[in-house]
Amino acid sequence: IGLLNPNGSVACHANGRMGDFSAADRPYFRAALEQRRFVMGPVIQGRASGRWSIPFAQPVVEEGNVTGVVFAALDLERATQALAAIALPAGARVTVSDR
């Protein structure tokens, strides 16, 4: 979880790393800026965490201007472990969707 500046640089990040990477080239970041709505991006390897995840982003809009992008990521390894611990019925499927 974190907050990106409009240029993609890190304003703050939950793991304590600040300002040492940019998300300016990430599809989820660009989509949040362009569409000005909540978006889900394709699977990426996190630059701060190094883990494979699905990113989610919500632009922060103040007086018509995007002043930042709040983001979070669903860690795929942790999600897989959590789902493995649940007794799902045979043939069950789990889906992550942005709509």
mmCIF file with all atom_site columns, C-alpha atoms in Angstrom:
data_model
loop_
_atom_site.group_PDB
_atom_site.id
_atom_site.type_symbol
_atom_site.label_atom_id
_atom_site.label_alt_id
_atom_site.label_comp_id
_atom_site.label_asym_id
_atom_site.label_entity_id
_atom_site.label_seq_id
_atom_site.pdbx_PDB_ins_code
_atom_site.Cartn_x
_atom_site.Cartn_y
_atom_site.Cartn_z
_atom_site.occupancy
_atom_site.B_iso_or_equiv
_atom_site.pdbx_formal_charge
_atom_site.auth_seq_id
_atom_site.auth_comp_id
_atom_site.auth_asym_id
_atom_site.auth_atom_id
_atom_site.pdbx_PDB_model_num
ATOM 1  C CA . ILE A 1 1  ? 0.000   0.000   0.000   1.00 0.00 ? 1  ILE A CA 1
ATOM 2  C CA . GLY A 1 2  ? 1.310   3.429   -0.799  1.00 0.00 ? 2  GLY A CA 1
ATOM 3  C CA . LEU A 1 3  ? 0.888   6.820   -2.414  1.00 0.00 ? 3  LEU A CA 1
ATOM 4  C CA . LEU A 1 4  ? 2.507   7.889   -5.664  1.00 0.00 ? 4  LEU A CA 1
ATOM 5  C CA . ASN A 1 5  ? 3.079   11.449  -6.792  1.00 0.00 ? 5  ASN A CA 1
ATOM 6  C CA . PRO A 1 6  ? 1.562   12.455  -10.162 1.00 0.00 ? 6  PRO A CA 1
ATOM 7  C CA . ASN A 1 7  ? 4.964   11.838  -11.780 1.00 0.00 ? 7  ASN A CA 1
ATOM 8  C CA . GLY A 1 8  ? 5.033   8.240   -10.464 1.00 0.00 ? 8  GLY A CA 1
ATOM 9  C CA . SER A 1 9  ? 7.579   8.704   -7.681  1.00 0.00 ? 9  SER A CA 1
ATOM 10 C CA . VAL A 1 10 ? 6.825   7.330   -4.223  1.00 0.00 ? 10 VAL A CA 1
ATOM 11 C CA . ALA A 1 11 ? 5.374   9.788   -1.709  1.00 0.00 ? 11 ALA A CA 1
ATOM 12 C CA . CYS A 1 12 ? 5.009   7.072   0.960   1.00 0.00 ? 12 CYS A CA 1
ATOM 13 C CA . HIS A 1 13 ? 4.935   3.296   1.121   1.00 0.00 ? 13 HIS A CA 1
ATOM 14 C CA . ALA A 1 14 ? 3.795   0.862   3.810   1.00 0.00 ? 14 ALA A CA 1
ATOM 15 C CA . ASN A 1 15 ? 7.072   -1.045  3.838   1.00 0.00 ? 15 ASN A CA 1
ATOM 16 C CA . GLY A 1 16 ? 9.038   2.116   4.661   1.00 0.00 ? 16 GLY A CA 1
ATOM 17 C CA . ARG A 1 17 ? 10.843  2.510   1.347   1.00 0.00 ? 17 ARG A CA 1
ATOM 18 C CA . MET A 1 18 ? 10.302  6.013   0.028   1.00 0.00 ? 18 MET A CA 1
ATOM 19 C CA . GLY A 1 19 ? 11.348  7.691   -3.190  1.00 0.00 ? 19 GLY A CA 1
ATOM 20 C CA . ASP A 1 20 ? 13.650  4.940   -4.443  1.00 0.00 ? 20 ASP A CA 1
ATOM 21 C CA . PHE A 1 21 ? 11.522  3.728   -7.353  1.00 0.00 ? 21 PHE A CA 1
ATOM 22 C CA . SER A 1 22 ? 9.023   5.041   -9.866  1.00 0.00 ? 22 SER A CA 1
ATOM 23 C CA . ALA A 1 23 ? 5.785   3.600   -11.163 1.00 0.00 ? 23 ALA A CA 1
ATOM 24 C CA . ALA A 1 24 ? 5.554   6.080   -14.049 1.00 0.00 ? 24 ALA A CA 1
ATOM 25 C CA . ASP A 1 25 ? 5.955   3.272   -16.604 1.00 0.00 ? 25 ASP A CA 1
ATOM 26 C CA . ARG A 1 26 ? 3.527   0.863   -14.935 1.00 0.00 ? 26 ARG A CA 1
ATOM 27 C CA . PRO A 1 27 ? 0.247   0.227   -16.796 1.00 0.00 ? 27 PRO A CA 1
ATOM 28 C CA . TYR A 1 28 ? -1.853  0.473   -13.601 1.00 0.00 ? 28 TYR A CA 1
ATOM 29 C CA . PHE A 1 29 ? -0.397  3.903   -12.794 1.00 0.00 ? 29 PHE A CA 1
ATOM 30 C CA . ARG A 1 30 ? -0.880  5.266   -16.321 1.00 0.00 ? 30 ARG A CA 1
ATOM 31 C CA . ALA A 1 31 ? -4.446  3.885   -16.461 1.00 0.00 ? 31 ALA A CA 1
ATOM 32 C CA . ALA A 1 32 ? -5.361  5.483   -13.115 1.00 0.00 ? 32 ALA A CA 1
ATOM 33 C CA . LEU A 1 33 ? -4.059  8.851   -14.359 1.00 0.00 ? 33 LEU A CA 1
ATOM 34 C CA . GLU A 1 34 ? -5.738  8.642   -17.764 1.00 0.00 ? 34 GLU A CA 1
ATOM 35 C CA . GLN A 1 35 ? -9.066  7.140   -16.687 1.00 0.00 ? 35 GLN A CA 1
ATOM 36 C CA . ARG A 1 36 ? -9.320  8.969   -13.347 1.00 0.00 ? 36 ARG A CA 1
ATOM 37 C CA . ARG A 1 37 ? -10.962 5.962   -11.709 1.00 0.00 ? 37 ARG A CA 1
ATOM 38 C CA . PHE A 1 38 ? -10.127 2.809   -9.765  1.00 0.00 ? 38 PHE A CA 1
ATOM 39 C CA . VAL A 1 39 ? -8.144  0.370   -11.905 1.00 0.00 ? 39 VAL A CA 1
ATOM 40 C CA . MET A 1 40 ? -6.651  -3.097  -11.642 1.00 0.00 ? 40 MET A CA 1
ATOM 41 C CA . GLY A 1 41 ? -3.423  -3.710  -13.510 1.00 0.00 ? 41 GLY A CA 1
ATOM 42 C CA . PRO A 1 42 ? -1.830  -6.798  -14.999 1.00 0.00 ? 42 PRO A CA 1
ATOM 43 C CA . VAL A 1 43 ? 0.364   -9.057  -12.840 1.00 0.00 ? 43 VAL A CA 1
ATOM 44 C CA . ILE A 1 44 ? 3.696   -7.390  -12.041 1.00 0.00 ? 44 ILE A CA 1
ATOM 45 C CA . GLN A 1 45 ? 6.777   -7.987  -9.946  1.00 0.00 ? 45 GLN A CA 1
ATOM 46 C CA . GLY A 1 46 ? 6.751   -5.257  -7.303  1.00 0.00 ? 46 GLY A CA 1
ATOM 47 C CA . ARG A 1 47 ? 9.750   -2.947  -7.347  1.00 0.00 ? 47 ARG A CA 1
ATOM 48 C CA . ALA A 1 48 ? 9.534   -2.273  -3.623  1.00 0.00 ? 48 ALA A CA 1
ATOM 49 C CA . SER A 1 49 ? 8.648   -5.818  -2.519  1.00 0.00 ? 49 SER A CA 1
ATOM 50 C CA . GLY A 1 50 ? 10.119  -7.946  -5.320  1.00 0.00 ? 50 GLY A CA 1
ATOM 51 C CA . ARG A 1 51 ? 7.000   -10.126 -5.086  1.00 0.00 ? 51 ARG A CA 1
ATOM 52 C CA . TRP A 1 52 ? 4.543   -11.009 -7.862  1.00 0.00 ? 52 TRP A CA 1
ATOM 53 C CA . SER A 1 53 ? 1.253   -9.224  -7.345  1.00 0.00 ? 53 SER A CA 1
ATOM 54 C CA . ILE A 1 54 ? -1.859  -7.752  -8.897  1.00 0.00 ? 54 ILE A CA 1
ATOM 55 C CA . PRO A 1 55 ? -1.825  -3.953  -8.477  1.00 0.00 ? 55 PRO A CA 1
ATOM 56 C CA . PHE A 1 56 ? -4.865  -1.793  -7.753  1.00 0.00 ? 56 PHE A CA 1
ATOM 57 C CA . ALA A 1 57 ? -4.860  1.997   -8.001  1.00 0.00 ? 57 ALA A CA 1
ATOM 58 C CA . GLN A 1 58 ? -7.176  4.892   -7.214  1.00 0.00 ? 58 GLN A CA 1
ATOM 59 C CA . PRO A 1 59 ? -6.321  8.427   -8.346  1.00 0.00 ? 59 PRO A CA 1
ATOM 60 C CA . VAL A 1 60 ? -6.602  11.215  -5.795  1.00 0.00 ? 60 VAL A CA 1
ATOM 61 C CA . VAL A 1 61 ? -8.440  14.086  -7.495  1.00 0.00 ? 61 VAL A CA 1
ATOM 62 C CA . GLU A 1 62 ? -8.581  17.510  -5.869  1.00 0.00 ? 62 GLU A CA 1
ATOM 63 C CA . GLU A 1 63 ? -10.317 20.421  -7.586  1.00 0.00 ? 63 GLU A CA 1
ATOM 64 C CA . GLY A 1 64 ? -10.210 18.544  -10.892 1.00 0.00 ? 64 GLY A CA 1
ATOM 65 C CA . ASN A 1 65 ? -6.484  17.743  -10.734 1.00 0.00 ? 65 ASN A CA 1
ATOM 66 C CA . VAL A 1 66 ? -4.874  14.380  -10.010 1.00 0.00 ? 66 VAL A CA 1
ATOM 67 C CA . THR A 1 67 ? -2.625  15.034  -7.018  1.00 0.00 ? 67 THR A CA 1
ATOM 68 C CA . GLY A 1 68 ? -1.557  11.447  -6.459  1.00 0.00 ? 68 GLY A CA 1
ATOM 69 C CA . VAL A 1 69 ? -2.393  7.785   -6.908  1.00 0.00 ? 69 VAL A CA 1
ATOM 70 C CA . VAL A 1 70 ? -3.110  5.484   -3.973  1.00 0.00 ? 70 VAL A CA 1
ATOM 71 C CA . PHE A 1 71 ? -2.086  1.913   -4.749  1.00 0.00 ? 71 PHE A CA 1
ATOM 72 C CA . ALA A 1 72 ? -2.232  -1.525  -3.186  1.00 0.00 ? 72 ALA A CA 1
ATOM 73 C CA . ALA A 1 73 ? -1.127  -4.924  -4.379  1.00 0.00 ? 73 ALA A CA 1
ATOM 74 C CA . LEU A 1 74 ? -2.531  -8.407  -3.921  1.00 0.00 ? 74 LEU A CA 1
ATOM 75 C CA . ASP A 1 75 ? 0.489   -10.608 -3.184  1.00 0.00 ? 75 ASP A CA 1
ATOM 76 C CA . LEU A 1 76 ? -0.060  -13.716 -5.292  1.00 0.00 ? 76 LEU A CA 1
ATOM 77 C CA . GLU A 1 77 ? 2.033   -16.035 -3.124  1.00 0.00 ? 77 GLU A CA 1
ATOM 78 C CA . ARG A 1 78 ? 0.167   -15.062 0.034   1.00 0.00 ? 78 ARG A CA 1
ATOM 79 C CA . ALA A 1 79 ? -3.187  -15.255 -1.746  1.00 0.00 ? 79 ALA A CA 1
ATOM 80 C CA . THR A 1 80 ? -2.329  -18.753 -3.014  1.00 0.00 ? 80 THR A CA 1
ATOM 81 C CA . GLN A 1 81 ? -1.359  -19.867 0.490   1.00 0.00 ? 81 GLN A CA 1
ATOM 82 C CA . ALA A 1 82 ? -4.574  -18.452 1.982   1.00 0.00 ? 82 ALA A CA 1
ATOM 83 C CA . LEU A 1 83 ? -6.723  -20.120 -0.673  1.00 0.00 ? 83 LEU A CA 1
ATOM 84 C CA . ALA A 1 84 ? -4.920  -23.452 -0.205  1.00 0.00 ? 84 ALA A CA 1
ATOM 85 C CA . ALA A 1 85 ? -5.954  -23.403 3.452   1.00 0.00 ? 85 ALA A CA 1
ATOM 86 C CA . ILE A 1 86 ? -9.647  -23.133 2.534   1.00 0.00 ? 86 ILE A CA 1
ATOM 87 C CA . ALA A 1 87 ? -11.618 -26.275 1.773   1.00 0.00 ? 87 ALA A CA 1
ATOM 88 C CA . LEU A 1 88 ? -13.194 -25.271 -1.532  1.00 0.00 ? 88 LEU A CA 1
ATOM 89 C CA . PRO A 1 89 ? -15.652 -27.620 -3.224  1.00 0.00 ? 89 PRO A CA 1
ATOM 90 C CA . ALA A 1 90 ? -14.392 -29.667 -6.172  1.00 0.00 ? 90 ALA A CA 1
ATOM 91 C CA . GLY A 1 91 ? -14.289 -27.589 -9.336  1.00 0.00 ? 91 GLY A CA 1
ATOM 92 C CA . ALA A 1 92 ? -14.465 -24.264 -7.492  1.00 0.00 ? 92 ALA A CA 1
ATOM 93 C CA . ARG A 1 93 ? -12.631 -21.306 -9.023  1.00 0.00 ? 93 ARG A CA 1
ATOM 94 C CA . VAL A 1 94 ? -11.442 -18.044 -7.522  1.00 0.00 ? 94 VAL A CA 1
ATOM 95 C CA . THR A 1 95 ? -11.453 -14.946 -9.721  1.00 0.00 ? 95 THR A CA 1
ATOM 96 C CA . VAL A 1 96 ? -10.110 -11.433 -9.175  1.00 0.00 ? 96 VAL A CA 1
ATOM 97 C CA . SER A 1 97 ? -11.922 -8.822  -11.242 1.00 0.00 ? 97 SER A CA 1
ATOM 98 C CA . ASP A 1 98 ? -12.013 -5.054  -11.408 1.00 0.00 ? 98 ASP A CA 1
ATOM 99 C CA . ARG A 1 99 ? -15.696 -4.872  -12.334 1.00 0.00 ? 99 ARG A CA 1
#
